[in-house]
C-alpha cells in the first residue's frame, strides 16, 4: 500500500473513484481556499466569502475505501482549486496528511512508477459564524420543489417582482416549524453558489434565527450560512 504504515500520517484516505468527492467539493468551490476539519467520522470542508457566506461540505468516512485519523481531530487550510485539479489528474489515489508543517500529498501508481503531488497547506482561518441564537423558523422540504414555497421566496427588480409560495401542508414539505412571522432579505449573489449543491441533494433544511442568519442544509450533505441584507420595509412584507 502507498499509505505505508498508518502511524506515519495524521490523516490518510483512499478512493477508487474521486468523482463523488470532486462533485461535493465543487458545490462549495466559490473561493480559492478551504479549511478542512477531519475526525474519525469524516471530513468537513468549509469555505467562506468574507463575513457574508459560509459553506460546509460534509464528507462521511464511509465514502472512502480507507479512512484513518490518528488524532482526535486534524485541521488545515488548502488551496481548493489546486486540490480539485489534482484530483482530476490523480483519479483513484490515496491522500495523506502528515500533520502540522507538512503538505497534503496525493499518490498515483502506474506500471510500478509512483508519482507524488504535494499541496502546501495554509494556516486555518477562525470559523466565526454564530448560529446559536433561538431558531424561530425551521423547514424541511424535498429539494425538487425548488428546481417551487406557507413559506414565500420573493425577488424584486426594476421590471417588477416575483413571488413563489409553498403551503405548509403540501406534499413538498416534510417539516414546518415557525413561532412568528419573519421577513428577511438576502443578496441573490450570496445565495447563488448554494444552488450547486441543490442538484445533488434529496432534501433541503432551511433554518433562520432571530437575527436573520440563514442556514441551508442540503442533504447530500452540504450546508450554507448567509447573513441577512438590510431590513425589509414593512410595505414590502
Coordinates of C-alpha atoms in Angstrom, one line a residue:
X1 CA 0.0 0.0 0.0
X2 CA 1.2 3.5 -0.8
X3 CA -0.1 4.7 2.6
X4 CA 2.8 2.9 4.2
X5 CA 2.2 2.4 8.0
X6 CA -1.0 4.1 9.2
X7 CA 1.0 5.7 12.1
X8 CA 3.0 7.8 9.6
X9 CA 0.2 10.2 8.9
X10 CA -2.3 12.2 10.9
X11 CA -4.8 11.7 8.1
X12 CA -4.9 9.0 5.4
X13 CA -7.7 8.2 3.0
X14 CA -8.1 6.5 -0.4
X15 CA -10.8 6.3 -3.1
X16 CA -11.2 4.0 -6.1
X17 CA -13.0 6.9 -7.9
X18 CA -12.9 10.5 -6.8
X19 CA -15.9 11.6 -8.9
X20 CA -18.3 11.8 -6.0
X21 CA -15.7 13.6 -3.8
X22 CA -15.0 16.1 -6.6
X23 CA -18.7 16.8 -7.1
X24 CA -19.2 17.6 -3.4
X25 CA -16.2 19.8 -3.3
X26 CA -17.3 21.7 -6.4
X27 CA -20.6 22.7 -4.6
X28 CA -18.6 24.9 -2.2
X29 CA -15.9 26.0 -4.7
X30 CA -16.7 29.7 -4.8
X31 CA -13.4 30.8 -3.2
X32 CA -9.8 29.6 -3.7
X33 CA -9.2 28.4 -0.1
X34 CA -11.0 25.9 2.1
X35 CA -10.5 24.8 5.7
X36 CA -10.6 21.0 6.3
X37 CA -11.5 19.6 9.6
X38 CA -11.1 15.8 9.9
X39 CA -12.3 13.4 12.6
X40 CA -12.9 9.7 12.7
X41 CA -16.4 10.4 11.3
X42 CA -15.2 12.1 8.1
X43 CA -14.1 15.5 6.8
X44 CA -15.8 18.9 6.9
X45 CA -14.7 21.3 4.2
X46 CA -15.5 24.9 5.0
X47 CA -15.4 27.8 2.5
X48 CA -16.1 31.5 3.5
X49 CA -16.8 34.6 1.5
X50 CA -15.7 37.4 3.8
X51 CA -18.3 37.5 6.6
X52 CA -21.4 37.0 4.5
X53 CA -21.5 33.4 3.4
X54 CA -20.0 30.2 4.9
X55 CA -20.5 26.8 3.2
X56 CA -19.7 23.4 4.8
X57 CA -19.4 20.2 2.8
X58 CA -19.6 17.1 4.9
X59 CA -17.8 14.1 3.5
X60 CA -18.5 11.0 5.6
X61 CA -15.8 8.4 6.3
X62 CA -17.9 5.7 4.6
X63 CA -17.4 7.3 1.2
X64 CA -13.7 6.3 1.3
X65 CA -12.3 2.8 0.8
X66 CA -9.8 3.5 3.6
X67 CA -10.0 6.4 6.1
X68 CA -7.8 6.8 9.2
X69 CA -7.4 9.8 11.5
X70 CA -4.7 9.2 14.1
X71 CA -5.5 12.3 16.2
X72 CA -8.8 13.4 17.8
X73 CA -9.1 16.0 15.0
X74 CA -6.9 17.3 12.2
X75 CA -7.4 20.9 10.8
X76 CA -5.7 22.6 7.9
X77 CA -6.4 25.0 5.1
X78 CA -5.9 24.0 1.5
X79 CA -6.0 25.7 -2.0
X80 CA -9.3 24.1 -3.1
X81 CA -8.7 25.0 -6.8
X82 CA -5.4 23.1 -6.8
X83 CA -6.8 20.2 -4.9
X84 CA -9.7 19.8 -7.4
X85 CA -7.2 20.0 -10.4
X86 CA -5.0 17.3 -8.7
X87 CA -8.0 15.0 -8.1
X88 CA -8.9 15.2 -11.8
X89 CA -5.4 14.1 -12.7
X90 CA -4.7 11.5 -10.0
X91 CA -8.2 10.0 -10.1
X92 CA -8.2 6.9 -7.8
X93 CA -5.4 7.8 -5.5
X94 CA -4.5 7.7 -1.8
X95 CA -4.4 11.0 0.0
X96 CA -2.2 11.6 3.1
X97 CA -1.5 14.5 5.5
X98 CA 1.4 14.0 8.0
X99 CA 0.5 16.9 10.3
X100 CA 1.3 20.5 11.1
X101 CA 4.0 21.9 8.9
X102 CA 3.6 19.2 6.2
X103 CA 1.9 19.4 2.8
X104 CA -1.2 17.3 1.7
X105 CA 0.0 14.5 -0.5
X106 CA -1.7 12.6 -3.3
X107 CA -0.2 9.4 -4.7
X108 CA -0.5 7.8 -8.1
X109 CA 1.0 4.4 -9.0
X110 CA 1.1 3.1 -12.6
X111 CA 3.3 0.5 -14.1
X112 CA 5.4 0.4 -10.9
X113 CA 6.1 4.1 -11.1
X114 CA 4.9 6.3 -8.2
X115 CA 4.0 9.9 -8.7
X116 CA 3.5 12.2 -5.7
X117 CA 1.6 15.5 -5.7
X118 CA 2.3 17.8 -2.7
X119 CA -0.1 20.6 -2.0
X120 CA 1.1 23.2 0.5
X121 CA -1.4 23.9 3.3
X122 CA -2.1 27.3 4.9
X123 CA -2.9 28.3 8.5
X124 CA -6.6 27.6 9.0
X125 CA -8.9 30.6 9.5
X126 CA -11.1 31.0 12.6
X127 CA -14.7 30.0 11.9
X128 CA -16.6 32.8 13.4
X129 CA -20.2 32.3 12.2
X130 CA -22.6 32.4 15.1
X131 CA -25.8 30.4 14.6
X132 CA -26.6 29.7 18.2
X133 CA -29.5 32.1 18.7
X134 CA -33.1 30.9 19.2
X135 CA -34.3 29.3 16.0
X136 CA -37.6 30.8 15.1
X137 CA -38.2 29.1 11.7
X138 CA -37.3 25.5 10.6
X139 CA -38.4 24.0 7.3
X140 CA -37.5 20.7 5.7
X141 CA -38.7 20.0 2.2
X142 CA -38.0 17.9 -0.9
X143 CA -35.2 19.6 -3.0
X144 CA -37.0 19.0 -6.2
X145 CA -39.6 21.6 -5.3
X146 CA -37.0 24.3 -5.6
X147 CA -35.8 23.0 -9.0
X148 CA -41.5 25.9 -6.2
X149 CA -42.6 27.7 -1.4
X150 CA -46.6 28.6 3.9
X151 CA -43.2 30.0 3.0
X152 CA -42.5 32.5 0.3
X153 CA -39.5 33.4 -1.8
X154 CA -39.6 36.8 -3.4
X155 CA -37.3 38.8 -5.7
X156 CA -37.6 42.5 -6.6
X157 CA -36.2 44.0 -9.8
X158 CA -36.8 47.2 -11.7
X159 CA -39.2 45.4 -14.0
X160 CA -41.4 44.1 -11.2
X161 CA -41.4 41.4 -8.6
X162 CA -41.7 37.6 -8.4
X163 CA -43.2 35.5 -5.5
X164 CA -43.0 31.8 -5.0
X165 CA -45.4 30.3 -2.4
X166 CA -45.3 26.9 -0.8
X167 CA -48.2 25.9 1.6
X168 CA -47.0 24.1 4.8
X169 CA -49.4 21.2 4.2
X170 CA -48.2 20.5 0.6
X171 CA -46.6 17.1 -0.3
X172 CA -43.3 19.0 -0.7
X173 CA -43.0 19.8 3.0
X174 CA -41.7 17.2 5.5
X175 CA -41.5 19.6 8.5
X176 CA -42.5 23.2 9.2
X177 CA -41.9 25.0 12.5
X178 CA -42.5 28.7 12.7
X179 CA -43.2 30.6 16.0
X180 CA -43.7 34.0 14.5
X181 CA -43.9 35.8 11.1
X182 CA -40.4 36.8 10.0
X183 CA -39.2 38.5 6.8
X184 CA -35.6 38.7 5.8
X185 CA -33.8 39.9 2.7
X186 CA -30.7 38.2 1.3
X187 CA -28.5 39.1 -1.7
X188 CA -29.1 36.7 -4.6
X189 CA -25.3 36.9 -5.4
X190 CA -24.6 35.3 -2.0
X191 CA -27.2 32.6 -2.3
X192 CA -26.4 31.7 -6.0
X193 CA -23.4 29.5 -5.1
X194 CA -25.7 27.3 -2.9
X195 CA -27.6 26.1 -6.0
X196 CA -24.7 24.0 -7.0
X197 CA -25.3 21.6 -4.1
X198 CA -29.1 21.7 -4.6
X199 CA -29.0 19.4 -7.7
X200 CA -27.0 16.8 -5.7
X201 CA -29.4 16.7 -2.7
X202 CA -32.6 14.9 -1.9
X203 CA -33.8 17.2 0.9
X204 CA -33.3 20.8 1.9
X205 CA -33.4 22.0 5.5
X206 CA -33.9 25.8 5.9
X207 CA -33.3 27.5 9.3
X208 CA -33.3 31.1 10.3
X209 CA -32.6 32.6 13.8
X210 CA -34.0 35.8 15.3
X211 CA -31.1 37.8 13.8
X212 CA -31.9 36.7 10.3
X213 CA -29.0 34.3 9.8
X214 CA -29.9 31.8 7.2
X215 CA -28.8 28.1 7.2
X216 CA -29.4 25.9 4.1
X217 CA -28.6 22.3 4.8
X218 CA -28.7 20.4 1.6
X219 CA -28.8 16.7 2.5
X220 CA -26.2 15.1 0.4
X221 CA -24.6 16.8 2.8
X222 CA -23.7 20.4 2.1
X223 CA -24.6 23.4 4.4
X224 CA -24.7 27.1 3.6
X225 CA -24.9 30.1 6.1
X226 CA -25.8 33.5 4.8
X227 CA -26.0 36.9 6.6
X228 CA -29.2 38.9 6.1
X229 CA -29.2 42.0 4.0
X230 CA -30.7 45.3 5.2
X231 CA -34.1 45.3 6.9
X232 CA -37.1 44.8 4.6
X233 CA -39.6 47.8 4.8
X234 CA -43.0 46.8 6.1
X235 CA -44.6 47.9 2.8
X236 CA -42.7 45.0 1.0
X237 CA -43.6 42.4 3.7

